[in-house]
Amino acid sequence: KTGFVSALGGVEVQIPQLRAASLVFDAQTAQVLLTGPYRYRAGQNTAESTEARGALLLTFSGNRVLRVNASPDAAALGRFAPYLK
């Protein structure tokens, strides 16, 4: 058991509003990686990529999004990569 949960092939969530080609959740770090094309919207904050290689890293605290990173580093992407296949 890895603590990762993935949804592939098109994901849509209502709260927070997001749509992505795939989503991977890391329960250990409370982070979610969205892969493109994606769109994320919470209040007046919006992040969007039409590129298939786009990636968005969301960091949660409980049910709140603390950070949104549209340029996750190689280490973060590498941690999620095995669950995007």
JSON list of C-alpha atoms in Angstrom, two decimals:
[
{"chain": "A", "resi": 1, "resn": "LYS", "atom": "CA", "xyz": [0.00, 0.00, 0.00]},
{"chain": "A", "resi": 2, "resn": "THR", "atom": "CA", "xyz": [1.54, 3.22, -1.22]},
{"chain": "A", "resi": 3, "resn": "GLY", "atom": "CA", "xyz": [-0.83, 5.87, 0.10]},
{"chain": "A", "resi": 4, "resn": "PHE", "atom": "CA", "xyz": [-1.40, 7.13, -3.46]},
{"chain": "A", "resi": 5, "resn": "VAL", "atom": "CA", "xyz": [-4.78, 7.22, -5.19]},
{"chain": "A", "resi": 6, "resn": "SER", "atom": "CA", "xyz": [-5.07, 7.93, -8.90]},
{"chain": "A", "resi": 7, "resn": "ALA", "atom": "CA", "xyz": [-7.85, 8.68, -11.36]},
{"chain": "A", "resi": 8, "resn": "LEU", "atom": "CA", "xyz": [-6.91, 8.54, -15.02]},
{"chain": "A", "resi": 9, "resn": "GLY", "atom": "CA", "xyz": [-8.71, 9.26, -18.27]},
{"chain": "A", "resi": 10, "resn": "GLY", "atom": "CA", "xyz": [-10.49, 12.50, -17.45]},
{"chain": "A", "resi": 11, "resn": "VAL", "atom": "CA", "xyz": [-11.38, 13.75, -13.99]},
{"chain": "A", "resi": 12, "resn": "GLU", "atom": "CA", "xyz": [-13.91, 16.35, -12.94]},
{"chain": "A", "resi": 13, "resn": "VAL", "atom": "CA", "xyz": [-14.46, 17.54, -9.35]},
{"chain": "A", "resi": 14, "resn": "GLN", "atom": "CA", "xyz": [-16.96, 20.12, -8.12]},
{"chain": "A", "resi": 15, "resn": "ILE", "atom": "CA", "xyz": [-15.30, 21.29, -4.87]},
{"chain": "A", "resi": 16, "resn": "PRO", "atom": "CA", "xyz": [-12.73, 22.61, -5.47]},
{"chain": "A", "resi": 17, "resn": "GLN", "atom": "CA", "xyz": [-13.65, 23.06, -9.13]},
{"chain": "A", "resi": 18, "resn": "LEU", "atom": "CA", "xyz": [-11.18, 21.19, -11.26]},
{"chain": "A", "resi": 19, "resn": "ARG", "atom": "CA", "xyz": [-10.92, 19.25, -14.44]},
{"chain": "A", "resi": 20, "resn": "ALA", "atom": "CA", "xyz": [-7.85, 17.34, -15.57]},
{"chain": "A", "resi": 21, "resn": "ALA", "atom": "CA", "xyz": [-6.67, 14.49, -17.76]},
{"chain": "A", "resi": 22, "resn": "SER", "atom": "CA", "xyz": [-5.55, 12.74, -14.57]},
{"chain": "A", "resi": 23, "resn": "LEU", "atom": "CA", "xyz": [-5.31, 13.28, -10.84]},
{"chain": "A", "resi": 24, "resn": "VAL", "atom": "CA", "xyz": [-3.02, 11.61, -8.30]},
{"chain": "A", "resi": 25, "resn": "PHE", "atom": "CA", "xyz": [-3.44, 12.12, -4.56]},
{"chain": "A", "resi": 26, "resn": "ASP", "atom": "CA", "xyz": [-0.59, 11.48, -2.10]},
{"chain": "A", "resi": 27, "resn": "ALA", "atom": "CA", "xyz": [-2.19, 10.92, 1.32]},
{"chain": "A", "resi": 28, "resn": "GLN", "atom": "CA", "xyz": [1.19, 11.17, 3.09]},
{"chain": "A", "resi": 29, "resn": "THR", "atom": "CA", "xyz": [1.84, 14.76, 1.95]},
{"chain": "A", "resi": 30, "resn": "ALA", "atom": "CA", "xyz": [-1.79, 15.84, 1.31]},
{"chain": "A", "resi": 31, "resn": "GLN", "atom": "CA", "xyz": [-0.82, 16.83, -2.22]},
{"chain": "A", "resi": 32, "resn": "VAL", "atom": "CA", "xyz": [-2.63, 16.36, -5.51]},
{"chain": "A", "resi": 33, "resn": "LEU", "atom": "CA", "xyz": [-1.01, 16.42, -8.93]},
{"chain": "A", "resi": 34, "resn": "LEU", "atom": "CA", "xyz": [-3.20, 17.30, -11.89]},
{"chain": "A", "resi": 35, "resn": "THR", "atom": "CA", "xyz": [-1.94, 16.63, -15.39]},
{"chain": "A", "resi": 36, "resn": "GLY", "atom": "CA", "xyz": [-3.01, 18.50, -18.46]},
{"chain": "A", "resi": 37, "resn": "PRO", "atom": "CA", "xyz": [-4.91, 19.66, -19.96]},
{"chain": "A", "resi": 38, "resn": "TYR", "atom": "CA", "xyz": [-6.28, 20.92, -16.66]},
{"chain": "A", "resi": 39, "resn": "ARG", "atom": "CA", "xyz": [-8.32, 23.72, -15.14]},
{"chain": "A", "resi": 40, "resn": "TYR", "atom": "CA", "xyz": [-8.50, 24.59, -11.43]},
{"chain": "A", "resi": 41, "resn": "ARG", "atom": "CA", "xyz": [-10.71, 27.27, -9.95]},
{"chain": "A", "resi": 42, "resn": "ALA", "atom": "CA", "xyz": [-11.27, 28.24, -6.32]},
{"chain": "A", "resi": 43, "resn": "GLY", "atom": "CA", "xyz": [-12.85, 31.61, -5.66]},
{"chain": "A", "resi": 44, "resn": "GLN", "atom": "CA", "xyz": [-11.02, 34.10, -7.84]},
{"chain": "A", "resi": 45, "resn": "ASN", "atom": "CA", "xyz": [-7.93, 31.89, -8.24]},
{"chain": "A", "resi": 46, "resn": "THR", "atom": "CA", "xyz": [-7.68, 30.06, -11.54]},
{"chain": "A", "resi": 47, "resn": "ALA", "atom": "CA", "xyz": [-4.92, 27.91, -13.02]},
{"chain": "A", "resi": 48, "resn": "GLU", "atom": "CA", "xyz": [-5.22, 26.40, -16.46]},
{"chain": "A", "resi": 49, "resn": "SER", "atom": "CA", "xyz": [-3.13, 24.58, -19.03]},
{"chain": "A", "resi": 50, "resn": "THR", "atom": "CA", "xyz": [-4.21, 23.34, -22.44]},
{"chain": "A", "resi": 51, "resn": "GLU", "atom": "CA", "xyz": [-0.99, 21.36, -22.84]},
{"chain": "A", "resi": 52, "resn": "ALA", "atom": "CA", "xyz": [-0.94, 17.60, -22.37]},
{"chain": "A", "resi": 53, "resn": "ARG", "atom": "CA", "xyz": [2.34, 17.99, -20.45]},
{"chain": "A", "resi": 54, "resn": "GLY", "atom": "CA", "xyz": [0.92, 20.62, -18.09]},
{"chain": "A", "resi": 55, "resn": "ALA", "atom": "CA", "xyz": [1.07, 19.80, -14.37]},
{"chain": "A", "resi": 56, "resn": "LEU", "atom": "CA", "xyz": [-0.42, 21.49, -11.33]},
{"chain": "A", "resi": 57, "resn": "LEU", "atom": "CA", "xyz": [0.48, 20.60, -7.75]},
{"chain": "A", "resi": 58, "resn": "LEU", "atom": "CA", "xyz": [-2.08, 21.39, -5.04]},
{"chain": "A", "resi": 59, "resn": "THR", "atom": "CA", "xyz": [-1.17, 21.18, -1.35]},
{"chain": "A", "resi": 60, "resn": "PHE", "atom": "CA", "xyz": [-4.04, 20.70, 1.08]},
{"chain": "A", "resi": 61, "resn": "SER", "atom": "CA", "xyz": [-4.60, 21.19, 4.80]},
{"chain": "A", "resi": 62, "resn": "GLY", "atom": "CA", "xyz": [-7.79, 19.36, 5.62]},
{"chain": "A", "resi": 63, "resn": "ASN", "atom": "CA", "xyz": [-10.25, 20.39, 2.93]},
{"chain": "A", "resi": 64, "resn": "ARG", "atom": "CA", "xyz": [-8.51, 23.72, 2.18]},
{"chain": "A", "resi": 65, "resn": "VAL", "atom": "CA", "xyz": [-6.00, 24.28, -0.60]},
{"chain": "A", "resi": 66, "resn": "LEU", "atom": "CA", "xyz": [-2.92, 25.95, 0.89]},
{"chain": "A", "resi": 67, "resn": "ARG", "atom": "CA", "xyz": [-0.69, 26.21, -2.16]},
{"chain": "A", "resi": 68, "resn": "VAL", "atom": "CA", "xyz": [-1.05, 25.99, -5.92]},
{"chain": "A", "resi": 69, "resn": "ASN", "atom": "CA", "xyz": [2.10, 25.36, -7.94]},
{"chain": "A", "resi": 70, "resn": "ALA", "atom": "CA", "xyz": [1.91, 25.43, -11.75]},
{"chain": "A", "resi": 71, "resn": "SER", "atom": "CA", "xyz": [5.61, 24.50, -12.02]},
{"chain": "A", "resi": 72, "resn": "PRO", "atom": "CA", "xyz": [6.20, 21.47, -9.81]},
{"chain": "A", "resi": 73, "resn": "ASP", "atom": "CA", "xyz": [9.89, 20.51, -9.56]},
{"chain": "A", "resi": 74, "resn": "ALA", "atom": "CA", "xyz": [11.36, 17.28, -10.93]},
{"chain": "A", "resi": 75, "resn": "ALA", "atom": "CA", "xyz": [11.33, 15.59, -7.49]},
{"chain": "A", "resi": 76, "resn": "ALA", "atom": "CA", "xyz": [7.59, 16.18, -7.08]},
{"chain": "A", "resi": 77, "resn": "LEU", "atom": "CA", "xyz": [6.83, 15.01, -10.60]},
{"chain": "A", "resi": 78, "resn": "GLY", "atom": "CA", "xyz": [9.00, 11.93, -10.08]},
{"chain": "A", "resi": 79, "resn": "ARG", "atom": "CA", "xyz": [7.14, 11.00, -6.90]},
{"chain": "A", "resi": 80, "resn": "PHE", "atom": "CA", "xyz": [3.82, 10.97, -8.75]},
{"chain": "A", "resi": 81, "resn": "ALA", "atom": "CA", "xyz": [5.05, 9.52, -12.08]},
{"chain": "A", "resi": 82, "resn": "PRO", "atom": "CA", "xyz": [4.55, 5.80, -11.27]},
{"chain": "A", "resi": 83, "resn": "TYR", "atom": "CA", "xyz": [0.85, 6.45, -10.65]},
{"chain": "A", "resi": 84, "resn": "LEU", "atom": "CA", "xyz": [0.22, 8.22, -13.95]},
{"chain": "A", "resi": 85, "resn": "LYS", "atom": "CA", "xyz": [0.63, 5.08, -16.07]}
]
